[in-house]
Amino acid sequence: MHKVILTAAITLLTGAGLAAAQQAPAMHEGHLNQLDTNSDGGVSQEEYRIFMTESFARLDSNGDGFLVEAEVTEVLTPEQFAALDANGDGRASRDEFMNQVMRDFAAADRGGDGHLR
């Protein structure tokens, strides 16, 4: 389920649209290409961290440093939001968000080299 969180957020934030975000089961080459800012053919952990930090800021529409379900309804299901909300307080802090998406990165890094290809 967590990779769906990652993919849904990336799909919506890279401009692929809501329908694709809700249906996308995994990242595809187009996502990777958009995140590969140094054009080396892969997405480094740092490129990914920067993108997801910027993504959090875009999703946090009121700028309070937390995501609430209403801010992410176009990207995440209630179940996916609950997975982000590690402490169950009804909102996901920047740290909760980043911890989850970086775990997603680690899970997707099949080669264990800090890059997605």
C-alpha positions as a Markdown table, in Angstrom:
| # | Residue | x | y | z |
|---|---|---|---|---|
| 1 | Met | 0.0 | 0.0 | 0.0 |
| 2 | His | 2.8 | 2.5 | 0.8 |
| 3 | Lys | 4.2 | 2.4 | -2.7 |
| 4 | Val | 0.7 | 3.5 | -3.9 |
| 5 | Ile | 1.1 | 6.5 | -1.6 |
| 6 | Leu | 4.4 | 7.3 | -3.3 |
| 7 | Thr | 3.1 | 6.8 | -6.8 |
| 8 | Ala | -0.2 | 8.6 | -6.3 |
| 9 | Ala | 1.6 | 11.7 | -5.0 |
| 10 | Ile | 4.2 | 11.6 | -7.7 |
| 11 | Thr | 1.7 | 11.1 | -10.4 |
| 12 | Leu | -0.5 | 14.0 | -9.3 |
| 13 | Leu | 2.4 | 16.4 | -8.5 |
| 14 | Thr | 4.2 | 15.8 | -11.8 |
| 15 | Gly | 1.0 | 16.7 | -13.7 |
| 16 | Ala | -0.2 | 13.4 | -14.8 |
| 17 | Gly | -3.7 | 14.0 | -13.3 |
| 18 | Leu | -6.1 | 12.7 | -10.8 |
| 19 | Ala | -7.4 | 9.7 | -12.7 |
| 20 | Ala | -3.8 | 8.4 | -13.3 |
| 21 | Ala | -2.9 | 9.1 | -9.7 |
| 22 | Gln | -5.8 | 7.0 | -8.4 |
| 23 | Gln | -5.0 | 4.1 | -10.7 |
| 24 | Ala | -1.2 | 4.0 | -10.8 |
| 25 | Pro | 0.1 | 0.9 | -9.1 |
| 26 | Ala | 3.8 | 1.7 | -9.5 |
| 27 | Met | 6.2 | 4.4 | -10.7 |
| 28 | His | 7.0 | 4.2 | -14.4 |
| 29 | Glu | 9.8 | 5.6 | -16.5 |
| 30 | Gly | 8.0 | 8.9 | -17.1 |
| 31 | His | 8.0 | 9.5 | -13.3 |
| 32 | Leu | 11.6 | 8.7 | -13.0 |
| 33 | Asn | 12.6 | 10.9 | -15.9 |
| 34 | Gln | 10.8 | 13.9 | -14.3 |
| 35 | Leu | 12.6 | 13.3 | -11.0 |
| 36 | Asp | 16.0 | 12.7 | -12.5 |
| 37 | Thr | 17.2 | 16.3 | -12.3 |
| 38 | Asn | 20.8 | 15.6 | -13.2 |
| 39 | Ser | 19.9 | 13.4 | -16.2 |
| 40 | Asp | 22.0 | 10.4 | -15.1 |
| 41 | Gly | 19.4 | 7.9 | -15.9 |
| 42 | Gly | 18.2 | 7.3 | -12.3 |
| 43 | Val | 16.7 | 9.0 | -9.3 |
| 44 | Ser | 19.1 | 9.4 | -6.4 |
| 45 | Gln | 17.9 | 9.4 | -2.8 |
| 46 | Glu | 18.7 | 13.1 | -2.7 |
| 47 | Glu | 16.8 | 14.0 | -5.8 |
| 48 | Tyr | 13.9 | 12.1 | -4.4 |
| 49 | Arg | 14.1 | 13.8 | -1.0 |
| 50 | Ile | 14.2 | 17.2 | -2.6 |
| 51 | Phe | 11.2 | 16.4 | -4.8 |
| 52 | Met | 9.1 | 15.0 | -1.9 |
| 53 | Thr | 10.0 | 18.0 | 0.3 |
| 54 | Glu | 8.7 | 20.3 | -2.4 |
| 55 | Ser | 5.7 | 18.0 | -2.8 |
| 56 | Phe | 4.8 | 18.3 | 0.8 |
| 57 | Ala | 4.9 | 22.1 | 0.6 |
| 58 | Arg | 2.6 | 22.0 | -2.4 |
| 59 | Leu | 0.2 | 19.6 | -0.7 |
| 60 | Asp | 0.2 | 21.7 | 2.5 |
| 61 | Ser | -2.2 | 24.2 | 1.1 |
| 62 | Asn | -2.6 | 26.3 | 4.3 |
| 63 | Gly | 1.2 | 26.2 | 5.0 |
| 64 | Asp | 0.8 | 25.0 | 8.6 |
| 65 | Gly | 3.4 | 22.3 | 8.3 |
| 66 | Phe | 0.9 | 19.5 | 8.5 |
| 67 | Leu | -1.2 | 17.6 | 6.0 |
| 68 | Val | -4.8 | 16.9 | 6.8 |
| 69 | Glu | -7.0 | 14.5 | 4.9 |
| 70 | Ala | -8.9 | 17.4 | 3.1 |
| 71 | Glu | -5.6 | 18.6 | 1.6 |
| 72 | Val | -4.7 | 15.3 | 0.0 |
| 73 | Thr | -8.1 | 13.9 | -1.1 |
| 74 | Glu | -7.1 | 14.2 | -4.7 |
| 75 | Val | -4.0 | 12.1 | -4.1 |
| 76 | Leu | -4.6 | 9.7 | -1.3 |
| 77 | Thr | -7.4 | 7.4 | -0.1 |
| 78 | Pro | -8.4 | 7.7 | 3.6 |
| 79 | Glu | -6.5 | 4.4 | 4.2 |
| 80 | Gln | -3.4 | 5.8 | 2.6 |
| 81 | Phe | -3.6 | 9.0 | 4.6 |
| 82 | Ala | -4.0 | 6.9 | 7.8 |
| 83 | Ala | -0.7 | 5.2 | 6.9 |
| 84 | Leu | 1.0 | 8.5 | 6.7 |
| 85 | Asp | -0.4 | 9.7 | 10.0 |
| 86 | Ala | 1.9 | 7.5 | 12.1 |
| 87 | Asn | 0.8 | 8.9 | 15.5 |
| 88 | Gly | -2.9 | 8.9 | 14.6 |
| 89 | Asp | -3.6 | 12.5 | 15.5 |
| 90 | Gly | -5.5 | 13.2 | 12.2 |
| 91 | Arg | -2.7 | 15.0 | 10.5 |
| 92 | Ala | 0.6 | 14.1 | 9.0 |
| 93 | Ser | 3.6 | 16.2 | 9.9 |
| 94 | Arg | 6.4 | 16.9 | 7.5 |
| 95 | Asp | 8.5 | 14.3 | 9.4 |
| 96 | Glu | 5.8 | 11.7 | 9.2 |
| 97 | Phe | 5.4 | 12.3 | 5.5 |
| 98 | Met | 9.1 | 12.3 | 4.8 |
| 99 | Asn | 9.7 | 9.2 | 6.9 |
| 100 | Gln | 7.1 | 7.3 | 5.0 |
| 101 | Val | 8.1 | 8.4 | 1.5 |
| 102 | Met | 11.8 | 7.7 | 2.3 |
| 103 | Arg | 10.8 | 4.2 | 3.4 |
| 104 | Asp | 9.0 | 3.8 | 0.1 |
| 105 | Phe | 12.1 | 4.9 | -1.7 |
| 106 | Ala | 14.2 | 2.3 | 0.2 |
| 107 | Ala | 11.6 | -0.4 | -0.6 |
| 108 | Ala | 11.7 | 0.6 | -4.3 |
| 109 | Asp | 15.5 | 0.6 | -4.4 |
| 110 | Arg | 15.9 | -3.0 | -5.4 |
| 111 | Gly | 19.7 | -2.7 | -6.0 |
| 112 | Gly | 20.2 | -1.1 | -2.6 |
| 113 | Asp | 22.5 | 1.5 | -4.2 |
| 114 | Gly | 20.5 | 4.6 | -3.3 |
| 115 | His | 19.1 | 5.0 | -6.8 |
| 116 | Leu | 15.9 | 4.2 | -8.6 |
| 117 | Arg | 16.4 | 3.1 | -12.2 |
